[in-house]
PDB file of C-alpha atoms in Angstrom:
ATOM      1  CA  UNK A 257       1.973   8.104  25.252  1.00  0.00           C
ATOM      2  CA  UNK A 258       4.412  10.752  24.369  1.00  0.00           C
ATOM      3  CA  UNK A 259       3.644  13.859  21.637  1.00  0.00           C
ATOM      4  CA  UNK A 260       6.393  11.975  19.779  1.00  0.00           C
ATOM      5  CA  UNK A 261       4.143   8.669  19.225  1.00  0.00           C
ATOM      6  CA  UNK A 262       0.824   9.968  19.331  1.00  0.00           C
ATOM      7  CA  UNK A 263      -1.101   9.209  15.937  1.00  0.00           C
ATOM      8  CA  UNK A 264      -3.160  12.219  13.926  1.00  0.00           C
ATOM      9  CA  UNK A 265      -6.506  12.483  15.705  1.00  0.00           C
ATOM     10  CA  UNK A 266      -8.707  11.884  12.694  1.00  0.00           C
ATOM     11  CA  UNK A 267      -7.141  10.322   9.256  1.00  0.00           C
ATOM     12  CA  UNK A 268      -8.786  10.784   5.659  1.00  0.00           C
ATOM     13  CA  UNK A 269      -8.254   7.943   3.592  1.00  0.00           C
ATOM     14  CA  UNK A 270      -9.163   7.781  -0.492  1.00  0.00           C
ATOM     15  CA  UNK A 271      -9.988   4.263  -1.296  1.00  0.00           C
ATOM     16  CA  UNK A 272     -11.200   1.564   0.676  1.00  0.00           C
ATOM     17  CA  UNK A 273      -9.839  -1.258  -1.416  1.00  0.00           C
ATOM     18  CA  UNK A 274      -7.320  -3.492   0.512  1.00  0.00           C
ATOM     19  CA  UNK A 275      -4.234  -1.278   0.916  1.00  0.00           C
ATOM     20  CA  UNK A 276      -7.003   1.908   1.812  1.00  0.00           C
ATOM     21  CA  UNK A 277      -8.487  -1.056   4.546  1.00  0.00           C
ATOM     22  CA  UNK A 278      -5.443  -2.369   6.015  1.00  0.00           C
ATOM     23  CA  UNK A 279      -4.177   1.516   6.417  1.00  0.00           C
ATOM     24  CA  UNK A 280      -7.758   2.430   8.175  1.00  0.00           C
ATOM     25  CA  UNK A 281      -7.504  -0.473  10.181  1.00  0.00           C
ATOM     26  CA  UNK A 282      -3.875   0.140  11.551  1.00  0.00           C
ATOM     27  CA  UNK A 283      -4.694   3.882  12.598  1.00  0.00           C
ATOM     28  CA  UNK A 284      -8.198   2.834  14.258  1.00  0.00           C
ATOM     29  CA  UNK A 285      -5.838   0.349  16.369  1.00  0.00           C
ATOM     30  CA  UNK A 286      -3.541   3.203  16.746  1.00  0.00           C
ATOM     31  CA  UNK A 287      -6.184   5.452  18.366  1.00  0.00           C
ATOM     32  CA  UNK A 288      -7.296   7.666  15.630  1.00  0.00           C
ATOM     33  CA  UNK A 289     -10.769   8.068  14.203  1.00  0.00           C
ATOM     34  CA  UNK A 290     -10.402   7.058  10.433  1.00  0.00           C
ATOM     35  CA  UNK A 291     -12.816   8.382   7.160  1.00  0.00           C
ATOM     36  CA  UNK A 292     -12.578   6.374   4.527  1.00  0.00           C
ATOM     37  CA  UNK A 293     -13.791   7.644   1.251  1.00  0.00           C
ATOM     38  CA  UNK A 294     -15.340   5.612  -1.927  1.00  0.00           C
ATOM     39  CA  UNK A 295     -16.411   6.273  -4.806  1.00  0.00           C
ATOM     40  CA  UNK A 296     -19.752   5.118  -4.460  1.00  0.00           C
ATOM     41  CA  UNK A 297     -22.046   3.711  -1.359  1.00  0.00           C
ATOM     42  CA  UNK A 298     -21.877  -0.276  -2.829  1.00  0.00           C
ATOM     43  CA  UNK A 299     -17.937   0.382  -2.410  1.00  0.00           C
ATOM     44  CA  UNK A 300     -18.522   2.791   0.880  1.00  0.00           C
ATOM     45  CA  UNK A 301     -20.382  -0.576   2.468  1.00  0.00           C
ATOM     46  CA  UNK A 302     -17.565  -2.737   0.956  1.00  0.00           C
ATOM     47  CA  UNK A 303     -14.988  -1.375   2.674  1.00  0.00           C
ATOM     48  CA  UNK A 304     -16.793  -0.959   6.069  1.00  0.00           C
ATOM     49  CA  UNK A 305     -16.990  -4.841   5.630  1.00  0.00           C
ATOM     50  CA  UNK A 306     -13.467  -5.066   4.900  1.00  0.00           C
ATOM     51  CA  UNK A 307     -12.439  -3.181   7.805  1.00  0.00           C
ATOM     52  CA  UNK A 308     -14.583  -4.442   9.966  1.00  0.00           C
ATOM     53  CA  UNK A 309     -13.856  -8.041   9.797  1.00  0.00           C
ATOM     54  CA  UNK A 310     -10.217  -7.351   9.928  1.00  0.00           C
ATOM     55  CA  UNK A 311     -10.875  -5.698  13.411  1.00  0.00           C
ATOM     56  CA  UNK A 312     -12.219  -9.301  14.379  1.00  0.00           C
ATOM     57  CA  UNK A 313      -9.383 -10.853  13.491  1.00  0.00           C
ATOM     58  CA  UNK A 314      -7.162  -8.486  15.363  1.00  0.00           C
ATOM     59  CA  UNK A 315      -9.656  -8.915  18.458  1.00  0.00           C
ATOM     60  CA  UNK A 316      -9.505 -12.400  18.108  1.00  0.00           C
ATOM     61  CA  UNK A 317      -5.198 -12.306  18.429  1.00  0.00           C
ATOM     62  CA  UNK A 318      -5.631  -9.941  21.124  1.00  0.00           C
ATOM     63  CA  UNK A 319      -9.075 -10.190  23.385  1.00  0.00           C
ATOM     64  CA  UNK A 320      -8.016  -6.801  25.224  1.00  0.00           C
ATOM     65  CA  UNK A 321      -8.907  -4.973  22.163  1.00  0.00           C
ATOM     66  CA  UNK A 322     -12.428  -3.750  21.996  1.00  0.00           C
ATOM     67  CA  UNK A 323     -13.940  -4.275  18.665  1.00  0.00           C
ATOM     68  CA  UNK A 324     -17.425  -1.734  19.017  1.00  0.00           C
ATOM     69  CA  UNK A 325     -14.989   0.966  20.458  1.00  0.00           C
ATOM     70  CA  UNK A 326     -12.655   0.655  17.137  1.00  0.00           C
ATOM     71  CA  UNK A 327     -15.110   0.527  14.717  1.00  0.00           C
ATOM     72  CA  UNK A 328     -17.248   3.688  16.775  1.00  0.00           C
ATOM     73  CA  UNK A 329     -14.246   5.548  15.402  1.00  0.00           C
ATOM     74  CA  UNK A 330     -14.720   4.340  11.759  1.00  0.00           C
ATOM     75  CA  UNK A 331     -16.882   6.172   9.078  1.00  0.00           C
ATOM     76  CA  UNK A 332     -17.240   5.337   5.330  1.00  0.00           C
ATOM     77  CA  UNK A 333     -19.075   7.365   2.775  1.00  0.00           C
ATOM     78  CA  UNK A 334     -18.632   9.099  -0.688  1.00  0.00           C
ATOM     79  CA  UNK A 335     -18.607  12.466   1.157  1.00  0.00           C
ATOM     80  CA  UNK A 336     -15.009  13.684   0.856  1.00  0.00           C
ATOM     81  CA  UNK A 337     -16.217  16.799   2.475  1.00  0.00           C
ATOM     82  CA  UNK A 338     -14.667  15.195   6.163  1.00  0.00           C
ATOM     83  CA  UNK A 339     -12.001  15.103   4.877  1.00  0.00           C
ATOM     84  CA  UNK A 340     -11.628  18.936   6.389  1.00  0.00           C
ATOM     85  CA  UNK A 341     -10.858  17.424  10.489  1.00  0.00           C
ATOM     86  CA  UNK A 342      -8.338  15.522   9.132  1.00  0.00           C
ATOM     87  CA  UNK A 343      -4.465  15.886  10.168  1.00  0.00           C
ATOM     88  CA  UNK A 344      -3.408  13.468   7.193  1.00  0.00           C
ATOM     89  CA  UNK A 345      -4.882  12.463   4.521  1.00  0.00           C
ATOM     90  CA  UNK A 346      -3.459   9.240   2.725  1.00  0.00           C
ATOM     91  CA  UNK A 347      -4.805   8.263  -1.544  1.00  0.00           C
ATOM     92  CA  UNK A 348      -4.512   5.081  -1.161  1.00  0.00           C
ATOM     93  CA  UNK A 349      -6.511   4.285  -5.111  1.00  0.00           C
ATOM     94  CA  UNK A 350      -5.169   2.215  -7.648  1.00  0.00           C
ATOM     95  CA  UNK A 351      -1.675   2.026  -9.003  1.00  0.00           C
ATOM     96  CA  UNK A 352      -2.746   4.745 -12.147  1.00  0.00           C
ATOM     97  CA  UNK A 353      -1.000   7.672 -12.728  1.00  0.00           C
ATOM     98  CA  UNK A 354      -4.020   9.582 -13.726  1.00  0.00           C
ATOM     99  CA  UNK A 355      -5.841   8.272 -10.999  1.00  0.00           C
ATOM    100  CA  UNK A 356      -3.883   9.011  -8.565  1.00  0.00           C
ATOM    101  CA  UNK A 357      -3.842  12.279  -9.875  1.00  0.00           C
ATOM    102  CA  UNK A 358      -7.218  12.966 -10.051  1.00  0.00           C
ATOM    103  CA  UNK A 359      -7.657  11.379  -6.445  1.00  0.00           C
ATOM    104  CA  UNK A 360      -5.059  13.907  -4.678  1.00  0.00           C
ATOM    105  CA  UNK A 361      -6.450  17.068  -6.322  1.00  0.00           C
ATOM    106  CA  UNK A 362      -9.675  16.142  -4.744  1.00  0.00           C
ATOM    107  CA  UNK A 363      -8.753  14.993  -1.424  1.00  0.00           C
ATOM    108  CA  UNK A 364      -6.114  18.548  -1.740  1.00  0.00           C
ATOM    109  CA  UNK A 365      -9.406  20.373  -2.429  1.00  0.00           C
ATOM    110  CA  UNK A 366     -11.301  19.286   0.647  1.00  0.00           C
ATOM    111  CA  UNK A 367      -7.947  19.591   3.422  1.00  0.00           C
ATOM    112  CA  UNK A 368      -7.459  21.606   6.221  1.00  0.00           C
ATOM    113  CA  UNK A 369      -3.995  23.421   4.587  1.00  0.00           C
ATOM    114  CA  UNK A 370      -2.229  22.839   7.910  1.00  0.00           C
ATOM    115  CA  UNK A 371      -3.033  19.061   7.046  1.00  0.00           C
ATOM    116  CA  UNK A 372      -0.191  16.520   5.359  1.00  0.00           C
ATOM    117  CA  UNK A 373      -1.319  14.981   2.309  1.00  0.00           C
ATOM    118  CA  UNK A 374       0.487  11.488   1.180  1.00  0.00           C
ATOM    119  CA  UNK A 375       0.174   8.900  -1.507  1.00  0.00           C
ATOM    120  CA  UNK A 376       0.921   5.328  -0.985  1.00  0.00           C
ATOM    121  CA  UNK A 377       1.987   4.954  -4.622  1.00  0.00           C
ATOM    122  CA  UNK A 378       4.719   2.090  -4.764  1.00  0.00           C
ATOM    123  CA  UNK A 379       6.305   3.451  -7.776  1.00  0.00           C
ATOM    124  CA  UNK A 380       5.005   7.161  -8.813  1.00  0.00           C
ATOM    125  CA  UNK A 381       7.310   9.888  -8.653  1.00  0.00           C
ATOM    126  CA  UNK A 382       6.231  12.052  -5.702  1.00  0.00           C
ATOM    127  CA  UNK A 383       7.526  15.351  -7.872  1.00  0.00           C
ATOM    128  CA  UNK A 384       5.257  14.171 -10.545  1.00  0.00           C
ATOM    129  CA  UNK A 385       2.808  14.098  -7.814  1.00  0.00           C
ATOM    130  CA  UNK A 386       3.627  17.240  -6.610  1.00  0.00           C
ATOM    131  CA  UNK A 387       4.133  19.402  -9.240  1.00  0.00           C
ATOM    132  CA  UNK A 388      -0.112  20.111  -9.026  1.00  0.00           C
ATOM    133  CA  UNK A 389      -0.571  20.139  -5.651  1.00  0.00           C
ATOM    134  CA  UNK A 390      -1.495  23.474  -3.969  1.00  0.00           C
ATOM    135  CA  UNK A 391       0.974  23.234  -1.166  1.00  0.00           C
ATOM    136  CA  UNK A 392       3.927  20.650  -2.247  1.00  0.00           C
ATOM    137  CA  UNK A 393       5.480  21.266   1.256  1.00  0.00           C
ATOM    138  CA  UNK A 394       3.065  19.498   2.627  1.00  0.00           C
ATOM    139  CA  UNK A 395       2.705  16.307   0.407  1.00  0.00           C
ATOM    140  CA  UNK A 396       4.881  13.015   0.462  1.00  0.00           C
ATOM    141  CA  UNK A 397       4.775   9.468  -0.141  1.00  0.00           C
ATOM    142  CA  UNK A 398       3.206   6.872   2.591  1.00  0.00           C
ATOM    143  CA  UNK A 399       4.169   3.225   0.775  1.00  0.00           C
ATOM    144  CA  UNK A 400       2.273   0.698   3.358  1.00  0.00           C
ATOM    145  CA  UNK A 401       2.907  -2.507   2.573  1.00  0.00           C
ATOM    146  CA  UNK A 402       0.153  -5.632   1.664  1.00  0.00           C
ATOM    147  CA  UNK A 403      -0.766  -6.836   4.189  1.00  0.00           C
ATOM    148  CA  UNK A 404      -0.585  -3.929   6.111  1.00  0.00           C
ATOM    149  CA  UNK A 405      -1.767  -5.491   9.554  1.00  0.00           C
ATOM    150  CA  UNK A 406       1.364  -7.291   9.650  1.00  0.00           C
ATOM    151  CA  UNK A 407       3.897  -5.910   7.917  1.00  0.00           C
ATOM    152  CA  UNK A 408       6.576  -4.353  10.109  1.00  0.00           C
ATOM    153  CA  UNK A 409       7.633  -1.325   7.574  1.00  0.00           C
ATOM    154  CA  UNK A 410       6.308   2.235   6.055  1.00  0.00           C
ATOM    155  CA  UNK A 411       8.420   3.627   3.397  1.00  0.00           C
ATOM    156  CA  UNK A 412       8.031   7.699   3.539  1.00  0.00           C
ATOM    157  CA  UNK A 413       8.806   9.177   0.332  1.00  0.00           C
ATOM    158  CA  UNK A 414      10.106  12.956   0.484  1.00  0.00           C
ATOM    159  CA  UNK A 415      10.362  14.919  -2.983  1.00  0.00           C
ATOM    160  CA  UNK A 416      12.174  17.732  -3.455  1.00  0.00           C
ATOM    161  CA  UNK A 417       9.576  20.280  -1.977  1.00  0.00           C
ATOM    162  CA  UNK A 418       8.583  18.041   1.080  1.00  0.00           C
ATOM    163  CA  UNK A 419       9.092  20.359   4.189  1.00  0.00           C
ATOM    164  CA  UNK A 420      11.024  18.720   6.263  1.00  0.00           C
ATOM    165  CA  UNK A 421       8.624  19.207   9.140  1.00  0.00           C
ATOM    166  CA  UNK A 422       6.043  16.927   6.588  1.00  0.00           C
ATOM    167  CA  UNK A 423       8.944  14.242   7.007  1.00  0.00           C
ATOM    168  CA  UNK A 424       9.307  14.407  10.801  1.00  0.00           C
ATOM    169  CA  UNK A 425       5.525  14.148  11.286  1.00  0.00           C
ATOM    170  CA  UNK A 426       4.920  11.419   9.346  1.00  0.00           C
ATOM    171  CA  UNK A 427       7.765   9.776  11.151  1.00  0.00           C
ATOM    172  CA  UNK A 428       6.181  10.104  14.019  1.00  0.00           C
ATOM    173  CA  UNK A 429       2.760   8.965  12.806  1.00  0.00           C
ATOM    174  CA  UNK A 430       4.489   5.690  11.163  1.00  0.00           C
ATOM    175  CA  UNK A 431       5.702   4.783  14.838  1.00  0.00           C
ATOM    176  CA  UNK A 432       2.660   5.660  16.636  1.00  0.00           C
ATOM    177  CA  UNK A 433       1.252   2.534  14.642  1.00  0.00           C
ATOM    178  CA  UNK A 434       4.037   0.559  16.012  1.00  0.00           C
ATOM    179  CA  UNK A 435       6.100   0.398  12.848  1.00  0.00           C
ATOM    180  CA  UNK A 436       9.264   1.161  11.528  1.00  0.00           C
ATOM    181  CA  UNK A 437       9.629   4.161   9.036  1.00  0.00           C
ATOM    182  CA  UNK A 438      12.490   4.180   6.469  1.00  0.00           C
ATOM    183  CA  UNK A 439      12.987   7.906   4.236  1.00  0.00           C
ATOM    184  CA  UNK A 440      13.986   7.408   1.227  1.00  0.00           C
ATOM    185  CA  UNK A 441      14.530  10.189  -1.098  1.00  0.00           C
ATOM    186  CA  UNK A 442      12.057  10.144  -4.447  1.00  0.00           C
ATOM    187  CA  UNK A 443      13.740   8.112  -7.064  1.00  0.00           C
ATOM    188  CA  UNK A 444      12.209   5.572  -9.441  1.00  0.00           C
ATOM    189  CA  UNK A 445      10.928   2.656  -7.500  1.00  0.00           C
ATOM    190  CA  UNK A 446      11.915   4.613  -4.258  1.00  0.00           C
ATOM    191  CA  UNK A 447      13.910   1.569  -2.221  1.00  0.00           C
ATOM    192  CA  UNK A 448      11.958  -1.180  -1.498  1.00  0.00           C
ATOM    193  CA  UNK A 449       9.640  -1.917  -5.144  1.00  0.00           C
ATOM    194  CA  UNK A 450      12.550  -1.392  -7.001  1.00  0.00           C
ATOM    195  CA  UNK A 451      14.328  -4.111  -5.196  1.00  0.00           C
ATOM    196  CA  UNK A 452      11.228  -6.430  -4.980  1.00  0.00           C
ATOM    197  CA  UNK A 453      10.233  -6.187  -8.153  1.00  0.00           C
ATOM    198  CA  UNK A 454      13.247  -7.055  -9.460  1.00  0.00           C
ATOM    199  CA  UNK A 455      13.439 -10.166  -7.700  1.00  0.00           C
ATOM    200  CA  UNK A 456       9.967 -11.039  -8.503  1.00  0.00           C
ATOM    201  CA  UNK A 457      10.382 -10.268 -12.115  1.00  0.00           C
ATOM    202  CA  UNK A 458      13.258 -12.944 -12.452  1.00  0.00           C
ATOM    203  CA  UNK A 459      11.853 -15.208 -10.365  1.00  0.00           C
ATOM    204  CA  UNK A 460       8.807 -15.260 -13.305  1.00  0.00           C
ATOM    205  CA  UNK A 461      11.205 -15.411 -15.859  1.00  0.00           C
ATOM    206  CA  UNK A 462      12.701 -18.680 -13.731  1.00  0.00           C
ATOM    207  CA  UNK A 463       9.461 -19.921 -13.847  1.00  0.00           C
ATOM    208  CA  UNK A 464       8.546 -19.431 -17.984  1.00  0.00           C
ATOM    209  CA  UNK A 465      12.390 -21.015 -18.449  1.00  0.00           C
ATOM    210  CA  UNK A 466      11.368 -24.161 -16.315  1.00  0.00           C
ATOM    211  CA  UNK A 467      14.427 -23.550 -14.303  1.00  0.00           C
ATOM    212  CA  UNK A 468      12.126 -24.808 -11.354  1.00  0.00           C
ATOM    213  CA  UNK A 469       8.724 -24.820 -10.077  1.00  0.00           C
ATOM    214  CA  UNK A 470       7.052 -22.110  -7.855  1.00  0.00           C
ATOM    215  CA  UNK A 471       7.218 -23.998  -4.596  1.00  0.00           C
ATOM    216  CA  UNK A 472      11.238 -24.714  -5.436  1.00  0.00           C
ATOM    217  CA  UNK A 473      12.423 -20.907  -6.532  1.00  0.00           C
ATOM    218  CA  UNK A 474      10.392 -19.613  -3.138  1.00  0.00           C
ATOM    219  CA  UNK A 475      12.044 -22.224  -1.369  1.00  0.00           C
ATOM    220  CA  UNK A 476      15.379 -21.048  -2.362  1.00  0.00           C
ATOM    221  CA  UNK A 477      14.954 -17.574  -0.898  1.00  0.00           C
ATOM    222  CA  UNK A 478      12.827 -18.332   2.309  1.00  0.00           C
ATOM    223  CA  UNK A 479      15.084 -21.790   3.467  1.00  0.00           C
ATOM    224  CA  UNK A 480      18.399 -20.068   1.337  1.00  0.00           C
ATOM    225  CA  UNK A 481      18.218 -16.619   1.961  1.00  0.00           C
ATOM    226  CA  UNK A 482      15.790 -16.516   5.246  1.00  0.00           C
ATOM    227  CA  UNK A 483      13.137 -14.095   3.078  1.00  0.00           C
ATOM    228  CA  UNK A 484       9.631 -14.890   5.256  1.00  0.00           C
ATOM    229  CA  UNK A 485       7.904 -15.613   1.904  1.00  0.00           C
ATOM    230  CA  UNK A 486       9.539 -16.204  -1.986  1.00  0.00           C
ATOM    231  CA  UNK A 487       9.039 -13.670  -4.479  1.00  0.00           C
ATOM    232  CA  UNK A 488       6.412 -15.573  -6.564  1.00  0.00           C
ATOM    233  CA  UNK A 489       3.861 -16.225  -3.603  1.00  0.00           C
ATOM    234  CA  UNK A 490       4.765 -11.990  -2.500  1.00  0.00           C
ATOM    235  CA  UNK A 491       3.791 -11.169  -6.068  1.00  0.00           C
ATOM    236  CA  UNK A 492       0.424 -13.240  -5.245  1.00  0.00           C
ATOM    237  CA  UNK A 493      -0.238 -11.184  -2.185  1.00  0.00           C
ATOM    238  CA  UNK A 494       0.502  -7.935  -4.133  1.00  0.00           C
ATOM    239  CA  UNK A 495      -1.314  -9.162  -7.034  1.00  0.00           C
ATOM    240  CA  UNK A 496       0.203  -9.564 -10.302  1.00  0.00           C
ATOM    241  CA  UNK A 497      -1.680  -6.707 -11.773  1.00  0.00           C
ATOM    242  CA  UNK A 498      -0.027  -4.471  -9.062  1.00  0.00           C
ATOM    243  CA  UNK A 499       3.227  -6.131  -9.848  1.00  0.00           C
ATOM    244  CA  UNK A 500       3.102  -5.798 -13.514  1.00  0.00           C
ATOM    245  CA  UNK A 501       1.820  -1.513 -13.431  1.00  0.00           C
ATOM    246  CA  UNK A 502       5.103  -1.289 -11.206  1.00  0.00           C
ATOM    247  CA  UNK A 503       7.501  -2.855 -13.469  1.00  0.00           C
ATOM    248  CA  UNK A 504       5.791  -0.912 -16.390  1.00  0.00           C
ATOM    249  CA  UNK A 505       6.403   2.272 -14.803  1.00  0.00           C
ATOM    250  CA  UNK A 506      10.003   1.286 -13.861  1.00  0.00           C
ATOM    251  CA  UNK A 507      10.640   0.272 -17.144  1.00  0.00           C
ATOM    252  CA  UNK A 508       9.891   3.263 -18.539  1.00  0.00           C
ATOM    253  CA  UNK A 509      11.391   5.305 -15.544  1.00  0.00           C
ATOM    254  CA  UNK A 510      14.394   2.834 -15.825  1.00  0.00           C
ATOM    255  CA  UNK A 511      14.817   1.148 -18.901  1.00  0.00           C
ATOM    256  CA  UNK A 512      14.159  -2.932 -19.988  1.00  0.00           C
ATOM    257  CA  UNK A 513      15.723  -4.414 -17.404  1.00  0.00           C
ATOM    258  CA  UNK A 514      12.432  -3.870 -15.901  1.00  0.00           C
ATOM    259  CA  UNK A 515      10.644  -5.026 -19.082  1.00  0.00           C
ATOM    260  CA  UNK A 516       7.682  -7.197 -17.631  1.00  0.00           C
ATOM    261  CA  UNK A 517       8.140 -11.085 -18.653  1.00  0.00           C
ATOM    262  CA  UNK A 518       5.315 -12.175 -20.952  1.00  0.00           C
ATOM    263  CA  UNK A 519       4.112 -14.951 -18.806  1.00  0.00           C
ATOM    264  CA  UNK A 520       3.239 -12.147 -16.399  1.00  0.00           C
ATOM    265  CA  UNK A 521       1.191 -10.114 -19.172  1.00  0.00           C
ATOM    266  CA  UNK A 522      -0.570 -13.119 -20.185  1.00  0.00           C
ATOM    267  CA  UNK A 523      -1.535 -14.773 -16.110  1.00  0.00           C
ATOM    268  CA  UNK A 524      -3.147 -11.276 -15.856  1.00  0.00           C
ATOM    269  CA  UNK A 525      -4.964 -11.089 -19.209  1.00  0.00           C
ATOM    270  CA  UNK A 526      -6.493 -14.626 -17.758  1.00  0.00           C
ATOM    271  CA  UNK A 527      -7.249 -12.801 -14.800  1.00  0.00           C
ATOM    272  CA  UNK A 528      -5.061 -14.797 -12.396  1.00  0.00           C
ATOM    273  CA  UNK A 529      -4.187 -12.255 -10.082  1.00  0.00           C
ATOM    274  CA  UNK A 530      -3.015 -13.741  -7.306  1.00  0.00           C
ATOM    275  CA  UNK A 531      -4.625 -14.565  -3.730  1.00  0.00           C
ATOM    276  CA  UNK A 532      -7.427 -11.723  -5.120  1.00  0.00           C
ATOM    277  CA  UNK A 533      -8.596 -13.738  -7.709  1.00  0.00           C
ATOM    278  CA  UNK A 534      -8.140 -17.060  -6.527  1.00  0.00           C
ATOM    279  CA  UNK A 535      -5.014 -18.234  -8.196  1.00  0.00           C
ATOM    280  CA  UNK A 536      -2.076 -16.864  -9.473  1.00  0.00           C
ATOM    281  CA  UNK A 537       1.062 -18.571  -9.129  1.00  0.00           C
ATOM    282  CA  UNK A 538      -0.704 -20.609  -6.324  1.00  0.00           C
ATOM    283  CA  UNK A 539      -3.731 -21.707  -5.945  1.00  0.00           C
ATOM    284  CA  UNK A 540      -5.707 -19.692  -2.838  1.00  0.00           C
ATOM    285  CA  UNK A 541      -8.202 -20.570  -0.819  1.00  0.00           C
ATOM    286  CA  UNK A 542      -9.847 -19.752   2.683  1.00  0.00           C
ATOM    287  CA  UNK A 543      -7.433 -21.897   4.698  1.00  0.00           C
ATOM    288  CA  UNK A 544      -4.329 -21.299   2.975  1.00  0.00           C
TER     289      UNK A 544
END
């Protein structure tokens, strides 16, 4: 394998929810040894569980792959203190402002300075990001997509003080794990969640109208359009509490054309979130 698609050797990663898992699990497939930090052990063990079983699955698609050897290179903890081997270093904690804040001024803390730091915020403005880090050259937006096993794309994010030598390697790291990376420069949204969001938000407001039901307005976009899935069973992957902090923060980035629609404020005050919870516009289960 050429310098040019070789992974980082070790990757830090700052939440081991199910964007942090999905990220850990396509660089441990990729040939890198992975740290994935938590907040707590419970969580720690969580997310070795997570990661873990979605190495079977992978090793079930493709027997060549040896499932001990991929998870030897895995280690989860609430010691953030490893984070000092790492070449990059992805936050990959809720969609929260102040959270993710918080998050990257720790992980910042505990870096090698020669190391990249990234976000995978879907909608946070990587100068907002920036403006506290310690070395802004060196910091950029990493938007993996849900689920991250399959999805084909990485979105990287450059703000205005991203080195352009941050870009390049994280170019090169995006198709060392056998995906495409787009750049996109840092704008509201950046490309892809303010396009999908905006679908998905009028595909809700479809749905409160009765213009159709959920199974009919995705069928119109896969069978019409050739989209792989319809914007109401994506938002149930996301999860509509994902969806709905996006189109807050575009709406106040970008004004009410983002405004979320209420039936999407009240399904996640009932705490139907989507495939997470069980049900959201669909009804999940194991098999579906």
């Amino acid at each position: 394998m050429s310098p040019q698609t070789t992974g980082p050797e070790t990757v830090g990663i700052l939440g081991g929810g199910r964007m942090g898992a999905g990220i850990a699990h396509a660089f441990l497939l990729a040939g890198s040894k992975v740290i994935v930090v938590e907040r707590d052990a419970a969580s720690a063990d969580a997310a070795r569980h997570r990661i873990e079983e979605s190495i079977r699955r992978s090793v079930e698609r493709d027997p060549s792959l040896d499932a001990n050897r991929i998870a030897d290179r895995l280690t989860t903890g609430i010691d953030i203190a490893g984070f000092s081997d790492a070449a990059l270093v992805v936050e990959a904690v809720p969609e929260d402002r102040q959270l993710k804040e918080e998050a990257l001024g720790r992980a910042e803390a505990a870096m090698d300075p020669t190391a990249v730091l990234a976000s995978n915020t879907s909608s946070i403005s990587i100068d907002d990001l920036a403006a506290a880090r310690v070395l802004p050259d060196r910091f950029l937006g990493l938007h993996f997509f849900n689920p991250v096993p399959a999805s084909a794309l990485v979105e990287i994010v450059h703000g205005s003080s991203t080195g352009a030598d941050t870009t390049a390697r994280a170019q090169d790291w995006v198709r060392a794990l056998g995906k495409t990376p787009i750049v996109v420069r840092d704008s509201p949204g950046f490309a892809s969640s303010r396009l999908g969001v905006m679908l998905g938000l009028e595909a809700i407001r479809m749905l409160e109208e009765g213009v159709a039901s959920a199974e009919d307005i995705d069928a119109a976009m896969t069978l019409g359009y050739r989209h792989p899935t319809g914007p109401l069973r994506t938002t149930d992957v996301v999860g509509l509490d994902v969806r709905l902090g996006i189109a807050e923060e575009l709406e106040r980035t970008l004004g009410e054309r983002f405004a979320p629609p209420p039936l999407l404020r009240r399904m996640v005050a009932e705490g139907r979130l989507g495939r997470k919870s069980g049900e959201g516009f669909y009804v999940w289960n194991e098999e579906r």
